[in-house]
PDB file of C-alpha atoms in Angstrom:
ATOM      1  CA  MET A   1       0.000   0.000   0.000  1.00 47.00           C
ATOM      2  CA  THR A   2       1.377   3.400  -0.885  1.00 50.00           C
ATOM      3  CA  GLY A   3       0.664   6.871   0.334  1.00 52.00           C
ATOM      4  CA  ASP A   4       1.289   9.129   3.240  1.00 56.00           C
ATOM      5  CA  ALA A   5       0.816   7.539   6.661  1.00 57.00           C
ATOM      6  CA  TRP A   6      -2.026  10.002   7.290  1.00 57.00           C
ATOM      7  CA  ASP A   7      -4.152   9.126   4.266  1.00 67.00           C
ATOM      8  CA  MET A   8      -4.836   5.405   4.636  1.00 75.00           C
ATOM      9  CA  PHE A   9      -8.197   5.864   6.347  1.00 77.00           C
ATOM     10  CA  GLU A  10     -11.510   7.349   5.237  1.00 78.00           C
ATOM     11  CA  VAL A  11     -14.218   8.919   7.449  1.00 75.00           C
ATOM     12  CA  LEU A  12     -17.651   7.293   6.978  1.00 69.00           C
ATOM     13  CA  ASP A  13     -20.968   9.059   7.678  1.00 64.00           C
ATOM     14  CA  HIS A  14     -23.611   7.267   9.746  1.00 54.00           C
ATOM     15  CA  THR A  15     -26.853   8.575  11.302  1.00 63.00           C
ATOM     16  CA  ALA A  16     -26.030   8.836  15.043  1.00 70.00           C
ATOM     17  CA  ASP A  17     -22.452   7.687  14.790  1.00 80.00           C
ATOM     18  CA  VAL A  18     -19.354   8.361  12.777  1.00 87.00           C
ATOM     19  CA  GLY A  19     -17.132   5.688  11.361  1.00 90.00           C
ATOM     20  CA  ILE A  20     -13.838   5.119   9.653  1.00 94.00           C
ATOM     21  CA  LEU A  21     -12.781   2.682   6.989  1.00 95.00           C
ATOM     22  CA  VAL A  22      -9.246   1.511   7.729  1.00 96.00           C
ATOM     23  CA  ARG A  23      -6.941  -0.274   5.299  1.00 96.00           C
ATOM     24  CA  ALA A  24      -3.307  -1.286   5.724  1.00 97.00           C
ATOM     25  CA  ASP A  25      -0.835  -3.865   4.505  1.00 96.00           C
ATOM     26  CA  THR A  26       0.344  -5.064   7.915  1.00 96.00           C
ATOM     27  CA  LEU A  27      -1.388  -5.570  11.237  1.00 96.00           C
ATOM     28  CA  ASP A  28       0.889  -2.971  12.889  1.00 97.00           C
ATOM     29  CA  GLU A  29      -0.047  -0.380  10.247  1.00 97.00           C
ATOM     30  CA  PHE A  30      -3.711  -1.366  10.554  1.00 97.00           C
ATOM     31  CA  PHE A  31      -3.880  -0.726  14.326  1.00 98.00           C
ATOM     32  CA  ALA A  32      -1.881   2.505  13.961  1.00 98.00           C
ATOM     33  CA  GLU A  33      -4.155   3.735  11.148  1.00 97.00           C
ATOM     34  CA  ALA A  34      -7.271   2.907  13.174  1.00 97.00           C
ATOM     35  CA  ALA A  35      -5.904   5.111  15.963  1.00 97.00           C
ATOM     36  CA  ARG A  36      -5.007   7.913  13.542  1.00 95.00           C
ATOM     37  CA  GLY A  37      -8.459   7.720  12.012  1.00 95.00           C
ATOM     38  CA  MET A  38     -10.153   7.999  15.408  1.00 95.00           C
ATOM     39  CA  PHE A  39      -7.939  10.930  16.401  1.00 92.00           C
ATOM     40  CA  SER A  40      -8.707  12.720  13.135  1.00 90.00           C
ATOM     41  CA  ILE A  41     -12.298  12.873  14.416  1.00 88.00           C
ATOM     42  CA  LEU A  42     -11.398  13.711  18.026  1.00 85.00           C
ATOM     43  CA  HIS A  43      -8.764  16.350  17.567  1.00 77.00           C
ATOM     44  CA  GLU A  44      -8.453  18.719  14.612  1.00 69.00           C
ATOM     45  CA  ARG A  45      -5.092  20.295  15.284  1.00 63.00           C
ATOM     46  CA  THR A  46      -1.567  18.987  15.537  1.00 64.00           C
ATOM     47  CA  ALA A  47      -0.494  18.420  19.115  1.00 63.00           C
ATOM     48  CA  GLU A  48       2.775  20.116  19.959  1.00 73.00           C
ATOM     49  CA  GLY A  49       4.839  19.982  23.102  1.00 78.00           C
ATOM     50  CA  GLU A  50       6.978  17.702  25.181  1.00 87.00           C
ATOM     51  CA  ALA A  51       6.839  14.021  24.249  1.00 92.00           C
ATOM     52  CA  VAL A  52       4.713  11.805  26.483  1.00 94.00           C
ATOM     53  CA  VAL A  53       4.964   8.001  26.408  1.00 97.00           C
ATOM     54  CA  HIS A  54       2.283   5.474  27.377  1.00 98.00           C
ATOM     55  CA  GLU A  55       2.715   1.705  27.455  1.00 98.00           C
ATOM     56  CA  ILE A  56      -0.399  -0.331  26.618  1.00 98.00           C
ATOM     57  CA  ARG A  57      -0.973  -4.066  27.081  1.00 98.00           C
ATOM     58  CA  LEU A  58      -4.320  -5.606  26.140  1.00 98.00           C
ATOM     59  CA  ASP A  59      -5.784  -9.106  25.949  1.00 96.00           C
ATOM     60  CA  ALA A  60      -8.968 -10.011  24.087  1.00 97.00           C
ATOM     61  CA  GLN A  61     -10.862 -13.057  22.854  1.00 96.00           C
ATOM     62  CA  ASP A  62     -10.663 -12.047  19.172  1.00 95.00           C
ATOM     63  CA  MET A  63      -9.294  -9.455  16.749  1.00 95.00           C
ATOM     64  CA  GLU A  64     -12.462  -7.318  16.716  1.00 96.00           C
ATOM     65  CA  THR A  65     -12.507  -7.043  20.504  1.00 97.00           C
ATOM     66  CA  LEU A  66      -8.779  -6.301  20.554  1.00 97.00           C
ATOM     67  CA  LEU A  67      -9.326  -3.442  18.094  1.00 98.00           C
ATOM     68  CA  VAL A  68     -12.213  -2.012  20.136  1.00 97.00           C
ATOM     69  CA  ASN A  69     -10.173  -2.325  23.353  1.00 98.00           C
ATOM     70  CA  TRP A  70      -7.176  -0.619  21.687  1.00 98.00           C
ATOM     71  CA  LEU A  71      -9.188   2.356  20.502  1.00 98.00           C
ATOM     72  CA  SER A  72     -11.100   2.526  23.802  1.00 98.00           C
ATOM     73  CA  GLU A  73      -7.830   2.654  25.751  1.00 98.00           C
ATOM     74  CA  LEU A  74      -6.539   5.470  23.542  1.00 97.00           C
ATOM     75  CA  LEU A  75      -9.866   7.288  23.951  1.00 96.00           C
ATOM     76  CA  PHE A  76      -9.522   6.920  27.746  1.00 96.00           C
ATOM     77  CA  LEU A  77      -5.977   8.371  27.630  1.00 96.00           C
ATOM     78  CA  PHE A  78      -7.263  11.288  25.555  1.00 93.00           C
ATOM     79  CA  GLU A  79     -10.150  11.993  27.939  1.00 90.00           C
ATOM     80  CA  SER A  80      -8.259  11.447  31.206  1.00 91.00           C
ATOM     81  CA  ARG A  81      -4.780  12.739  30.348  1.00 91.00           C
ATOM     82  CA  ASN A  82      -5.348  14.860  27.207  1.00 89.00           C
ATOM     83  CA  PHE A  83      -2.978  12.484  25.399  1.00 92.00           C
ATOM     84  CA  VAL A  84      -2.792  12.586  21.605  1.00 92.00           C
ATOM     85  CA  PRO A  85      -0.543   9.829  20.222  1.00 94.00           C
ATOM     86  CA  ARG A  86       1.569  10.398  17.140  1.00 92.00           C
ATOM     87  CA  GLU A  87       3.759   7.278  17.008  1.00 95.00           C
ATOM     88  CA  PHE A  88       2.966   3.625  17.700  1.00 98.00           C
ATOM     89  CA  ARG A  89       5.527   0.874  18.325  1.00 98.00           C
ATOM     90  CA  PHE A  90       4.118  -2.621  18.710  1.00 98.00           C
ATOM     91  CA  SER A  91       6.222  -5.187  20.551  1.00 98.00           C
ATOM     92  CA  ALA A  92       3.435  -7.785  20.337  1.00 97.00           C
ATOM     93  CA  LEU A  93       0.392  -7.822  18.100  1.00 97.00           C
ATOM     94  CA  GLU A  94      -1.621 -10.991  17.629  1.00 94.00           C
ATOM     95  CA  PRO A  95      -5.368 -11.661  17.335  1.00 90.00           C
ATOM     96  CA  GLU A  96      -5.679 -11.839  21.139  1.00 93.00           C
ATOM     97  CA  LEU A  97      -2.735  -9.754  22.433  1.00 97.00           C
ATOM     98  CA  LEU A  98      -1.416  -6.228  21.945  1.00 98.00           C
ATOM     99  CA  GLU A  99       1.617  -4.607  23.557  1.00 98.00           C
ATOM    100  CA  ALA A 100       2.482  -1.127  22.343  1.00 98.00           C
ATOM    101  CA  THR A 101       4.426   1.991  23.193  1.00 98.00           C
ATOM    102  CA  CYS A 102       2.571   5.159  22.199  1.00 98.00           C
ATOM    103  CA  VAL A 103       4.464   8.434  21.888  1.00 97.00           C
ATOM    104  CA  GLY A 104       2.571  11.683  21.662  1.00 94.00           C
ATOM    105  CA  THR A 105       1.831  14.896  23.520  1.00 92.00           C
ATOM    106  CA  ALA A 106      -0.634  16.219  26.049  1.00 88.00           C
ATOM    107  CA  VAL A 107      -2.952  18.903  24.661  1.00 83.00           C
ATOM    108  CA  GLU A 108      -4.983  21.591  26.325  1.00 75.00           C
ATOM    109  CA  LEU A 109      -8.675  20.798  26.338  1.00 64.00           C
ATOM    110  CA  PRO A 110     -11.275  21.490  25.220  1.00 56.00           C
ATOM    111  CA  ALA A 111      -9.759  20.597  21.886  1.00 56.00           C
ATOM    112  CA  PRO A 112     -11.544  21.355  18.659  1.00 60.00           C
ATOM    113  CA  GLY A 113     -13.038  18.200  17.225  1.00 65.00           C
ATOM    114  CA  THR A 114     -15.916  15.815  17.789  1.00 73.00           C
ATOM    115  CA  GLU A 115     -16.613  14.148  21.116  1.00 84.00           C
ATOM    116  CA  ILE A 116     -16.625  10.364  20.921  1.00 90.00           C
ATOM    117  CA  LYS A 117     -18.547   8.605  23.705  1.00 90.00           C
ATOM    118  CA  ALA A 118     -17.477   5.072  22.835  1.00 92.00           C
ATOM    119  CA  VAL A 119     -15.933   2.744  20.296  1.00 95.00           C
ATOM    120  CA  THR A 120     -18.612   0.280  19.193  1.00 93.00           C
ATOM    121  CA  HIS A 121     -18.807  -3.279  17.912  1.00 92.00           C
ATOM    122  CA  HIS A 122     -21.583  -2.106  15.546  1.00 89.00           C
ATOM    123  CA  MET A 123     -21.039  -3.777  12.145  1.00 88.00           C
ATOM    124  CA  LEU A 124     -17.373  -4.354  13.033  1.00 93.00           C
ATOM    125  CA  ARG A 125     -15.505  -7.053  11.190  1.00 89.00           C
ATOM    126  CA  VAL A 126     -11.746  -7.140  10.757  1.00 94.00           C
ATOM    127  CA  GLU A 127     -10.792  -8.853   7.514  1.00 95.00           C
ATOM    128  CA  TYR A 128      -7.612  -9.780   5.737  1.00 94.00           C
ATOM    129  CA  THR A 129      -8.117  -9.537   1.975  1.00 91.00           C
ATOM    130  CA  SER A 130      -5.805  -9.686  -1.036  1.00 92.00           C
ATOM    131  CA  ASP A 131      -5.293  -5.931  -0.513  1.00 90.00           C
ATOM    132  CA  GLY A 132      -4.371  -6.259   3.179  1.00 95.00           C
ATOM    133  CA  TRP A 133      -6.208  -5.618   6.454  1.00 96.00           C
ATOM    134  CA  GLU A 134      -9.535  -3.793   6.395  1.00 96.00           C
ATOM    135  CA  ALA A 135     -12.337  -2.811   8.795  1.00 95.00           C
ATOM    136  CA  ARG A 136     -15.158  -0.333   9.226  1.00 94.00           C
ATOM    137  CA  ILE A 137     -15.213   1.020  12.770  1.00 95.00           C
ATOM    138  CA  TYR A 138     -18.085   3.094  14.177  1.00 92.00           C
ATOM    139  CA  PHE A 139     -17.964   5.469  17.135  1.00 93.00           C
ATOM    140  CA  ASP A 140     -20.910   6.520  19.295  1.00 90.00           C
ATOM    141  CA  LEU A 141     -21.103  10.328  19.392  1.00 85.00           C
TER     142      LEU A 141
END
């Protein structure tokens, strides 16, 4: 897959929710792009400032739940610590396990953007196709 790291997702309109369509060649890129897509909705400006690092470890029963848990954890860090990640390093990423180091910055809130209440399982299916990893992810607004 080619292109800038910030253009491998597409925002999808939905009645009471908003969603993203994520595509990537590798699982690492896929989880990073899902996070970037969510943050493109949450926060409209580039976060600047001193680097902040958060370590994340998650277990789940399947890939869909792992993806929801990943985005939910990042949403929690945004809401509780004003954290906007910019870089993702995965030390483990399997269908039921994720270990990542997230580097970003803390921003002053309220930040311009859309408030996301929750990451949903609504119509979520993670697929590996001939073009790579793909999923539609919807967020409750």
